[in-house]
XYZ file of C-alpha atoms in Angstrom:
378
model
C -9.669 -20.126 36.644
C -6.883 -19.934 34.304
C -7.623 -17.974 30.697
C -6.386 -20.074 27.569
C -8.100 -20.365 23.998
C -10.817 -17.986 24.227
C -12.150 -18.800 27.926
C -12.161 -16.217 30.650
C -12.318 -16.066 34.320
C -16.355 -15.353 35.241
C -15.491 -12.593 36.759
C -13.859 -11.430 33.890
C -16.461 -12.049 31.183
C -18.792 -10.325 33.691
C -16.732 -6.849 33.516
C -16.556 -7.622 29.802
C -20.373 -7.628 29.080
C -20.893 -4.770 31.523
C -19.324 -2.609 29.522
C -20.214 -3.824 26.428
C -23.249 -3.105 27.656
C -22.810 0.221 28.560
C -21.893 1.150 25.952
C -24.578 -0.351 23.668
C -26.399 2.321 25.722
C -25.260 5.149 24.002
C -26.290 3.894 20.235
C -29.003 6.309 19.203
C -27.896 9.228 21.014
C -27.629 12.267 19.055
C -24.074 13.461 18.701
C -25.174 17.047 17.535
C -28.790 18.370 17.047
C -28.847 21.466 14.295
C -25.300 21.927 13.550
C -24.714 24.739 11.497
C -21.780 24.555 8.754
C -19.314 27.540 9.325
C -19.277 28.598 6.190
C -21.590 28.521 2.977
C -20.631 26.387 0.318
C -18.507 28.339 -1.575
C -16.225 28.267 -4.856
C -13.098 29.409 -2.951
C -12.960 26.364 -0.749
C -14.569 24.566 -4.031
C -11.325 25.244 -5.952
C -8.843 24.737 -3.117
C -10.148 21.046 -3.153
C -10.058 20.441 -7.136
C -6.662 21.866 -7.149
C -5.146 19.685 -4.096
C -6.998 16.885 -5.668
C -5.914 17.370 -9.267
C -9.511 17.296 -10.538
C -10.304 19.540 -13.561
C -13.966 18.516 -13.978
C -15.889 21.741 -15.872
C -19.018 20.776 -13.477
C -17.091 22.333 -10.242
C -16.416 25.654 -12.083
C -18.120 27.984 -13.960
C -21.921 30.046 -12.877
C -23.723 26.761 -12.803
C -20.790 25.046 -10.274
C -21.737 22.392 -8.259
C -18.983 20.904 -5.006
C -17.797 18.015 -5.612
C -20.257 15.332 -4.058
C -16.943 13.903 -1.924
C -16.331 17.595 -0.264
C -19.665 16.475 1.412
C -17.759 16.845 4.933
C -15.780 19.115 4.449
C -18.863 21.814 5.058
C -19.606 20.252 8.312
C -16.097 20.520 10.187
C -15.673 23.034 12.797
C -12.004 23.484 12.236
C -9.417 24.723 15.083
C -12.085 25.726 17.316
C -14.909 23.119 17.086
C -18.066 23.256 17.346
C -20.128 24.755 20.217
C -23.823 22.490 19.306
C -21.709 19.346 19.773
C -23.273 17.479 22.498
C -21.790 15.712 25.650
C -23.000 12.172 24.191
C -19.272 11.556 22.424
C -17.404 12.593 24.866
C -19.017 10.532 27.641
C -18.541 7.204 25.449
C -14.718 8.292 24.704
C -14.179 8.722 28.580
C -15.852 5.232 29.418
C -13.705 3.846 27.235
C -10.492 5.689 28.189
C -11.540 4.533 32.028
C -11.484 0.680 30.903
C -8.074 1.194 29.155
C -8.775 1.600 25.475
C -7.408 4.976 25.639
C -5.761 5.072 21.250
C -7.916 5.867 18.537
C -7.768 5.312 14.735
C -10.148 6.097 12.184
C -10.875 3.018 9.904
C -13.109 4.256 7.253
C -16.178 6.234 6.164
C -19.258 5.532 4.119
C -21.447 9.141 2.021
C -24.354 9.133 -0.036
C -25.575 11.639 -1.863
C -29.126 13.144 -1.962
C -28.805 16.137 -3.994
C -25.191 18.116 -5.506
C -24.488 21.193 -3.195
C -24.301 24.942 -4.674
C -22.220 27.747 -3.760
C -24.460 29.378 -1.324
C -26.319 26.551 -0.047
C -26.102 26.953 3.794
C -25.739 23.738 5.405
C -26.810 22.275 8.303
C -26.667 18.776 10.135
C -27.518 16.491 12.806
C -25.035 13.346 14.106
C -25.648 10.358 16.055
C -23.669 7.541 17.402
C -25.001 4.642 15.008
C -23.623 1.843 16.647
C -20.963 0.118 18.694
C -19.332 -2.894 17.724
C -18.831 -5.828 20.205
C -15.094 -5.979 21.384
C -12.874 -6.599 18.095
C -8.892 -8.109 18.563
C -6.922 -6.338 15.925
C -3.331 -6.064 15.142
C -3.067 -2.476 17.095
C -5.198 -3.985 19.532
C -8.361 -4.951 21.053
C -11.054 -2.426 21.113
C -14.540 -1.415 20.144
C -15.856 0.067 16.766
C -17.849 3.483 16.753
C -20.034 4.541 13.855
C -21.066 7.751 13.824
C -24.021 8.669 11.026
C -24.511 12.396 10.044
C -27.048 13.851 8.139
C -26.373 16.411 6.417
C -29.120 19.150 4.498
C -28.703 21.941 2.484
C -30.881 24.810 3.014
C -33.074 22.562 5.063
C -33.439 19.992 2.245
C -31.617 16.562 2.842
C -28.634 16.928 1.138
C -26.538 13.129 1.751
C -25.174 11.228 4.747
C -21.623 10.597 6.129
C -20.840 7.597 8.125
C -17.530 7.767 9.869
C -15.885 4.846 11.829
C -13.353 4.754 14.563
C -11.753 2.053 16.595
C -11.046 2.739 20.122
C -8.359 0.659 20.968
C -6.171 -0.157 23.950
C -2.775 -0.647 22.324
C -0.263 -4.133 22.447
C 2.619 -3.501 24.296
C 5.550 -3.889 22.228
C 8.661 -5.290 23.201
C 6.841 -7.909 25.707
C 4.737 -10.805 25.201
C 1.717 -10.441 22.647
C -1.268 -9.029 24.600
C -3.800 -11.008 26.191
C -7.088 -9.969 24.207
C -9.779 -9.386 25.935
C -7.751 -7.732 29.022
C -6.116 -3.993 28.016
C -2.825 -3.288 29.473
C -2.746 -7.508 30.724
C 0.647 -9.163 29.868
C 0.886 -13.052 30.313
C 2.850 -14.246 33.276
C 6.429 -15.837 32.662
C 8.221 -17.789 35.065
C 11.234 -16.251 35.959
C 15.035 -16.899 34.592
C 17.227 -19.228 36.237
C 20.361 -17.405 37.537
C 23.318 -18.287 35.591
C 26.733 -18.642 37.204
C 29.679 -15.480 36.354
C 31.306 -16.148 33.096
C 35.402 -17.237 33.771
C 37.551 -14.438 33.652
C 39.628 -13.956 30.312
C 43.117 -14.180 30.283
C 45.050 -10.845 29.665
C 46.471 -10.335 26.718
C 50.048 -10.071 25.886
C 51.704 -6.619 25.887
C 52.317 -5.005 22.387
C 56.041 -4.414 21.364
C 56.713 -0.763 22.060
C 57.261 -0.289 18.080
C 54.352 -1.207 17.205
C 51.790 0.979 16.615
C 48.002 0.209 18.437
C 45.899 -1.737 16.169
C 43.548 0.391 14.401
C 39.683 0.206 16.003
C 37.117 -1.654 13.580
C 33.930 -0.107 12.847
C 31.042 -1.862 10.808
C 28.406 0.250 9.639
C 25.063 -1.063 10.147
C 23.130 -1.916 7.005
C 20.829 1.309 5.878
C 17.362 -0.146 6.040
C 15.488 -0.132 2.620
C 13.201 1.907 1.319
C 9.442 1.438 1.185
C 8.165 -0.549 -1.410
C 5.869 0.875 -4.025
C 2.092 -0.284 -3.482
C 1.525 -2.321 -7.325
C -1.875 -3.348 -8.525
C -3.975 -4.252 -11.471
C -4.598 -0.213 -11.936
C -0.613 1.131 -11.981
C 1.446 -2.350 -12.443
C 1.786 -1.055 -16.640
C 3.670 2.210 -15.116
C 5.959 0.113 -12.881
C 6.348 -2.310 -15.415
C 7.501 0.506 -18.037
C 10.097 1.755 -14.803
C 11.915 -1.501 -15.303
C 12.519 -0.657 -18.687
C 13.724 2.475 -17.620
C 10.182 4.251 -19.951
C 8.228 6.742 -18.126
C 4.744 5.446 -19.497
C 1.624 8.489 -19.460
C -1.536 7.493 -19.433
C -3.839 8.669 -22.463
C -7.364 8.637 -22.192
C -9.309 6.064 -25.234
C -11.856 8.782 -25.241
C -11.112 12.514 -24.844
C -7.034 12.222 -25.623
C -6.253 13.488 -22.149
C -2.762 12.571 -20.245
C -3.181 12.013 -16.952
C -0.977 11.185 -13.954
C -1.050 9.268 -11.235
C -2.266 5.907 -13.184
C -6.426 5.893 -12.690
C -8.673 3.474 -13.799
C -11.115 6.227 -15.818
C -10.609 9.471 -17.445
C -11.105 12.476 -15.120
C -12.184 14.820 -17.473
C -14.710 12.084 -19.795
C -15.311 9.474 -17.564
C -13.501 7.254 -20.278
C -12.433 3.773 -19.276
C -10.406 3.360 -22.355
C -6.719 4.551 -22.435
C -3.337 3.699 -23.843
C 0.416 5.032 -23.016
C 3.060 7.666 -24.349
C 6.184 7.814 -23.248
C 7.806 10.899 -21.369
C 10.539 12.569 -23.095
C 11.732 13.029 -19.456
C 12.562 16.768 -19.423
C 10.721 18.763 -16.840
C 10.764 21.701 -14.612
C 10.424 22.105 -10.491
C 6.903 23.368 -10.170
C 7.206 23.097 -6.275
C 9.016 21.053 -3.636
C 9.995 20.696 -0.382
C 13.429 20.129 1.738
C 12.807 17.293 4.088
C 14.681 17.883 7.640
C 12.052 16.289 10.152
C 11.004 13.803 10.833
C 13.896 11.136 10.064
C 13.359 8.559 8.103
C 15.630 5.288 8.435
C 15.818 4.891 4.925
C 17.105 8.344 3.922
C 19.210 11.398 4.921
C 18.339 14.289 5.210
C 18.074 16.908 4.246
C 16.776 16.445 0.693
C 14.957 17.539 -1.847
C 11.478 16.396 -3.236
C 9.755 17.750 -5.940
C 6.240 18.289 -7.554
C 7.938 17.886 -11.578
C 5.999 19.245 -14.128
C 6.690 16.916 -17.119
C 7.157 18.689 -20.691
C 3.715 16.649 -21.745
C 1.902 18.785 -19.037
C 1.480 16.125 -16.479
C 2.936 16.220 -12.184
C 4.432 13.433 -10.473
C 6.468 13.416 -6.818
C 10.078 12.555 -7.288
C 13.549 13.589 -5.507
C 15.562 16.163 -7.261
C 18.749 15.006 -7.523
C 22.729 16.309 -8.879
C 22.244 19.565 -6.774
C 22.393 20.894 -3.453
C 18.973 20.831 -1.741
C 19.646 24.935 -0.567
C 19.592 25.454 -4.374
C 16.603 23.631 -5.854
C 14.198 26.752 -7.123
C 10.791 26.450 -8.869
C 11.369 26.580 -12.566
C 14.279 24.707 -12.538
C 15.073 22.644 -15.762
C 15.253 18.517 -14.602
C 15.724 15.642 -16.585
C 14.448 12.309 -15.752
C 16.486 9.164 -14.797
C 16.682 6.184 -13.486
C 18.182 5.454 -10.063
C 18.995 1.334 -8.598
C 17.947 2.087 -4.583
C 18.774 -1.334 -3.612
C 19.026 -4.875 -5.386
C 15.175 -5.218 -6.000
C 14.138 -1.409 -6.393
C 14.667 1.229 -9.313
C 12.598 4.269 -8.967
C 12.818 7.709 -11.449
C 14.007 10.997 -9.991
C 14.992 14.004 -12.094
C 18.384 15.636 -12.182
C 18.137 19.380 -12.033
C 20.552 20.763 -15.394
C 22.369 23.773 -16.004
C 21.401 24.610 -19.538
C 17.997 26.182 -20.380
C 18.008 25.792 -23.815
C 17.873 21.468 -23.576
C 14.478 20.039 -23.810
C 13.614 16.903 -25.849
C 15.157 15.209 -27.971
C 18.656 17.225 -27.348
C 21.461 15.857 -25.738
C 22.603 12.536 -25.109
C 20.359 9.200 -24.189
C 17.401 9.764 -27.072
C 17.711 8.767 -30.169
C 17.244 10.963 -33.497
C 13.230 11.415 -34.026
C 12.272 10.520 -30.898
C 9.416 13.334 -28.862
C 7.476 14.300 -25.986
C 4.886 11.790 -25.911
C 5.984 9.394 -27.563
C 3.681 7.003 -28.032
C 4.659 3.691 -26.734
């Protein structure tokens, strides 16, 4: 029988639901049984997070500290080396699946709720179990099934929240042939083959140069450089790039409390505020930290180069590339000032041109005009 719009051979659909149903088998099997955090909850790890994150809530600091309620994993993980309690469950249900061929993996999301805040000292403990496995899914990576893992998680033996986590296991399309039959990993469709085609005629030779002339020089075309990624713009930061295209670096203030903040967010992180309005940057700065890129390429740029973590003279951090100087001599503390660089026909983006002098900050120099300051409002 021949496969086309959703029918399969019997045989076929047989396998199919065999697995399936094995591995509907395995929901409800516990994952772990008493696993035992490696670590209290602790400030250390408790700052480390606010300060990668950028959150400077007083209710994560301070002798009556509470974790933030999204660290709620992070107390569970076994790091490096694992976890010894974690039972052979998960692994038997990854190597059915790597037997049948859906041997990538990919997590897709996860779901927490929160029963009670975690303190520094709280000793946590937790149990898993595989929640449920989706019926065979065709995605754009491929067809595979969905695994939902649910933990629950207590603190000092009191329930303390839950983390779902969700994976596809996936048997990837095979690029550069025909699109993959789903339902059937690692199955191509069948093409008939090519009819042979007859030499080409030979070309005639060409005529000998004169002996004064000199060889004609080689053409070479340089391929076009491929463009950079585009900028994800929604309802929440389309007022920064908006203020971009009129070359402004727009802030956001908070309505409430008067903070700045940056990246663009929907609500204050220090008042919970969902008012706000804008300032504009002065665009002086200084390298607070960056990186020289070498590996891995990227199509759309050379490297090496420079990126930096720019502390903006209103206090705020963005990511931009440091530009006008050698990436070996980019330092922390560097004096930048902002501009505005054309990438391509349809993209401008603002980087930040290290400068010599020390003594320039806002409102000196050329491009602002007489009055104008840090903050700005706009």
């Amino acid at each position: 029988m021949t496969k086309s719009d959703g029918l399969r051979a019997p045989g076929e659909r047989h396998e199919r639901d065999d697995l399936y149903g094995r591995l509907k088998a395995f929901e409800g099997v516990s994952a772990a049984t008493t696993g035992v955090g490696k670590d209290p909850v602790n400030a250390p790890m408790i700052r480390h997070w606010c300060e990668a994150m950028g959150d400077a809530n007083p209710a994560y600091d301070g002798p009556d500290a509470i974790a933030p309620p999204t660290m709620l994993q992070a107390w569970t993980m076994g790091g490096l080396s694992g976890h010894a309690d974690r039972s052979p469950a998960y692994d038997g249900l990854f190597g059915l699946l790597d037997g049948a061929g859906y041997t990538s993996v990919v997590a897709t999301d996860c779901e927490q709720e929160y029963l009670r805040p975690l303190r520094p000292g709280d000793r946590i403990t937790f149990d898993a179990v595989i929640e449920s496995v989706s019926e065979r899914k065709a995605t754009k990576l491929g067809a595979g099934y969905f695994v939902t893992t649910r933990m629950d998680i207590r603190a000092n033996g009191e329930p303390a929240g839950k983390h779902r986590f969700r994976i596809l296991k996936y048997a990837p399309v095979q690029r550069g042939s025909e699109v993959q039959e789903a339902g059937h990993p690692g199955a191509e469709r069948s093409q008939p083959p090519l009819p042979s085609l007859p030499p080409p005629p030979p070309l005639p030779p060409l005529p000998p140069l004169p002996s004064s002339s000199p060889p004609p020089p080689q053409q070479f075309q340089q391929p076009p450089r491929p463009r950079r990624p585009r900028p994800v713009i929604n309802r929440d930061n389309a007022g920064f790039w908006e203020g971009v295209s009129r070359h402004r670096l727009l802030i956001q203030r908070c309505g409430g409390c008067g903070t700045l903040r940056f990246p663009w967010l929907p609500g204050c992180h220090a008042c919970g505020s969902q008012r706000w309005d804008t300032v504009e940057s002065c665009g002086d700065g200084t390298v607070y930290s960056y990186v020289v890129m070498h590996h891995p390429p990227f199509p759309a740029f050379a490297p090496p180069y420079a990126v930096g973590l720019i502390e903006l003279a209103e206090g705020v951090r963005m990511v931009s590339d440091v530009v006008g100087v050698p990436y070996g001599e980019v330092r922390i503390g560097m004096p930048v000032r902002l501009e505005f660089r054309q990438v391509d026909e349809e993209l401008e983006l603002p980087v930040f041109r290290g400068v010599g002098g020390e003594g320039e900050r806002c409102g000196e120099g050329e491009g602002r005009g007489e009055g104008e300051r840090c903050g700005e409002e706009a």
